Amino acid sequence: MSEYVVELKNATKRFPGVVALNHMQLAVKPGEILGLIGENGAGKSTLIKVLTGVYQPDEGEIYVNGERKVFHNPNESAAAGIACVYQELNIEKLLSVTDNIFINKWIHKGMLLDYPAMHKKAKEVMLSLGQDIDPTKAAGTFGMGIQQMIEIAKAVLIDAKMIIMDEPTSSLGEKEVEQLMKTCRELKARGIGIVFVSHKLEELFELCDRVTVIRDGEYIDTRPIGQWTNDSLITAMVGRTLENQFPKEFGVKGDCFLKVEGLTVGGVLNNVSFEAYSGQILGLSGLVGAGRTETVRAIFGADPLDGGKIFVKGKEVKFKTPKQAIDAGIALLTEDRKGSGLVLAQTIRTNLILSSFKQHSTGMFLDEEKIEKSGQAHIETLRIKTPSIYEIVGQLSGGNQQKVVIGKWLNAEAEIYIFDEPTRGIDVGAKVEVYNVMNDLVKNGKCVIMISSEMPEILGMSDRVIVMRGGSVMAEVDRNSRHFNQEDLMKAAWGGSLDE
Amino acid sequence: MNKKIGGGVQLGTVLALVIMCAFLAFANRNFYSPGNIMGILKQTAFNAFLATGMLLCLITAGIDLSVGANAIFCACLMGSLKEAGITNGIILMIVAVLAGALMGFINGTLLTRLHLPHPFVSTLGMKNVLWGAALVVTGNKMINKFPETVQFLGRQTIGTFGGGFPVSFLVIIILYIIMHIFLSRTALGRSIYCAGGNIEAARLSGINTANVLTFCYTMSGIMAALGGILSVGRSGICNGSMATQPYDTDAIAACIIGGASFTGGKGTMIGTMIGALIIAVLRNGFTLLSIDSSVQNIVLGLVIILAVFMDVVRASMEAKRRRLAAAAKMH
């Protein structure tokens, strides 16, 4: 009997012209939480897909409880006890929780489905995961945290020996993350091995027993968590030492570029007021669902406002469409670059001029030469890794896609740049490059507003922080204030008050 | 490197046209007679007008099922005005184009301001409205004896080769060149592709997507009206009951065969032209081989299904190619 519940040995996976996995290995003990970390493009997705039978490795072996297995498809992997909770959940939002859990594993009573039995079982499984919910309700009526639990319940139901969680916390709020961690520990106590993929180092330190680092499709190292540090993990991951995770540079605080007064959107925003200045980064902190995205979308004219005033450089404005906001010098980099930032099927070249057709036209016609030139310039200055500006954006990695969105907004020559979760899901190296863009903007007297759910990022990059909760502003903290620390900002985000 | 927007013309499509022509030339010696060739071009022109508007809507991931009925309605409107005593052809044509544009504008407005879910339903409804309207304005009668100016576009030819080169096809060539430049070289043209690729991203990038979409449907209405004027010239009559003919599906087929996709963001004028030629050659071939008209309908229906299937296959092949390319770029 092997010491490991699942062991991948010496796996190599080649795609035409590329080796995605090169002698990769991964070993998970029963009842252990193994962290898996690597930059985007390190081969995590391919590794997961090999384990779940989506891809078949060209070389290498998979052992489950010491027994050699070959998976031809995901069903065989599931039958062997390997389950995966993907980052993009496979939830049928309109169907009930029960339907989701028992999809393709229905309990029959004669010819018909035995719903009472399934509801009962679904209720039990969800309860065992710490969720006391009504399983007859549609899955879409619950939050992301519970939808994820439904995926985990599916894994539990097939008696999974190992569950892979692919960046499970990326779309969860603080409280949901806590619940997820609790559940992970319970699954661990039941003897299930967990592979926990995350970009967030602090989560790994809090949760994992061991952490495996991979880079460029190759296995780098596995150590017990106690033998890793923040720095050694990052070094192992990027293969070089990152001097500073947050290379903050300071601009000169100038005029108030954006002032909002009493912004109200029924049920979402409640009397939101703040000011943002030229030469500064204003951080918008708070839990997921605190109303930060809604605030900036309302400012940008993307969603209608029920009340409140917006002033740009002291002049009151009323935007009915994003176009009017852009014309007034506001840029909004949305949190969902694929859904609302890019036209994935179009080229880098077209995406870069998406919000600056006018600047790139002579009369009626587009100025091809100018577009070409500015496109090349952006590829160089933003270090977009691509053979040419004619590449389809959908083919780029997350970090490079984000740089294209940034390039799009730099082209729009705005005065006020709003970045909503600008570094979500991109690797450490690309993050630093995004921070440097923000630094350059404030040094050139622009005003930057940054929404981030990463506390270290907020503290690392902001000159001033607004903390929101439930659609209201809870606190405003200057970089020089004694409240400018993780504990106090968290306290405000949870509804506590900060004394002056 | 393919620099054309949304993919260039598929080689296979051109090949299909060539093979069809070769087969028909072999099967019937009349196929390559100058008269027949000119006949095909005449037949292509009507569909090519409708397909132009259809293409714009398809690129935005929409559809306009009312183009055929709109064309016939515009023709019938001219007929009823003529009966009412307006004999100035220029005025009749202006009214027709304005009416077509208005119908298209209504389609666009239903979609963008009233937020009806998909133009499939609203334009299908509009098709029935226009069919009925065409019968109402003509009082269920066929109308003939249109002024010469109205019939010019559909009837006039240049030279004597094969009975003369049709003016209508010349107009189509010019229109397609202008539209090609419009789609590939102007900000509005590019905005149409971007709105079709990701409408939310386009809106948040400052493109007024509601106006872009309304523009496309209005253009579709104008193109339908031009098609209606052409039809009057070709047949010399207008007939409201023609509104139920499968003109819309011919237009959709031309676009899809030419590389457009129901998922939007793709399609070119050149491809659509080849698609329209394929449809016309197909219909011409049926006539030459004296295939029964009911069988024609069956085959054309199957061709359309095949074209859509090709679109799906194309999309999945492209997705696979992209996946491999993306995997190749991981390092």
Short mmCIF file of N, CA and C in Angstrom, two decimals, chain A residues 349 365-366 368, chain B residues 3-5 177-187 189-190 193:
data_model
loop_
_atom_site.label_atom_id
_atom_site.label_comp_id
_atom_site.label_asym_id
_atom_site.label_seq_id
_atom_site.Cartn_x
_atom_site.Cartn_y
_atom_site.Cartn_z
N ARG A 349 -4.84 44.43 -31.86
CA ARG A 349 -4.90 45.72 -32.52
C ARG A 349 -6.27 46.36 -32.38
N PHE A 365 -12.37 57.72 -41.81
CA PHE A 365 -11.64 56.47 -41.92
C PHE A 365 -10.64 56.26 -40.80
N LEU A 366 -10.45 55.02 -40.44
CA LEU A 366 -9.45 54.68 -39.43
C LEU A 366 -8.06 54.90 -40.00
N GLU A 368 -4.86 53.58 -40.31
CA GLU A 368 -4.23 52.28 -40.11
C GLU A 368 -2.79 52.43 -39.62
N LYS B 3 -5.06 39.20 -42.04
CA LYS B 3 -5.32 40.52 -41.48
C LYS B 3 -6.77 40.95 -41.67
N LYS B 4 -7.55 40.10 -42.33
CA LYS B 4 -8.94 40.50 -42.54
C LYS B 4 -9.73 40.36 -41.25
N ILE B 5 -10.73 41.22 -41.12
CA ILE B 5 -11.54 41.16 -39.91
C ILE B 5 -12.39 39.91 -39.95
N ILE B 177 -18.36 47.04 -52.67
CA ILE B 177 -17.04 47.66 -52.47
C ILE B 177 -17.14 48.72 -51.37
N ILE B 178 -18.17 49.57 -51.48
CA ILE B 178 -18.34 50.62 -50.47
C ILE B 178 -18.54 50.00 -49.09
N MET B 179 -19.41 48.99 -49.02
CA MET B 179 -19.68 48.36 -47.73
C MET B 179 -18.45 47.65 -47.17
N HIS B 180 -17.65 47.08 -48.07
CA HIS B 180 -16.42 46.43 -47.60
C HIS B 180 -15.50 47.45 -46.95
N ILE B 181 -15.34 48.58 -47.60
CA ILE B 181 -14.48 49.63 -47.03
C ILE B 181 -15.08 50.13 -45.72
N PHE B 182 -16.41 50.30 -45.74
CA PHE B 182 -17.10 50.76 -44.54
C PHE B 182 -16.85 49.81 -43.37
N LEU B 183 -17.01 48.52 -43.60
CA LEU B 183 -16.88 47.55 -42.51
C LEU B 183 -15.44 47.41 -42.02
N SER B 184 -14.49 47.55 -42.94
CA SER B 184 -13.11 47.26 -42.52
C SER B 184 -12.31 48.50 -42.18
N ARG B 185 -12.75 49.66 -42.65
CA ARG B 185 -11.90 50.83 -42.49
C ARG B 185 -12.50 51.98 -41.71
N THR B 186 -13.74 51.89 -41.28
CA THR B 186 -14.29 53.01 -40.53
C THR B 186 -14.57 52.58 -39.08
N ALA B 187 -14.61 53.58 -38.23
CA ALA B 187 -14.83 53.30 -36.81
C ALA B 187 -16.18 52.63 -36.60
N GLY B 189 -17.86 50.83 -38.72
CA GLY B 189 -17.79 49.46 -39.24
C GLY B 189 -17.15 48.52 -38.24
N ARG B 190 -16.04 48.98 -37.67
CA ARG B 190 -15.34 48.13 -36.70
C ARG B 190 -16.18 47.96 -35.44
N TYR B 193 -18.47 44.99 -35.61
CA TYR B 193 -17.84 43.71 -35.27
C TYR B 193 -17.63 43.58 -33.76
#
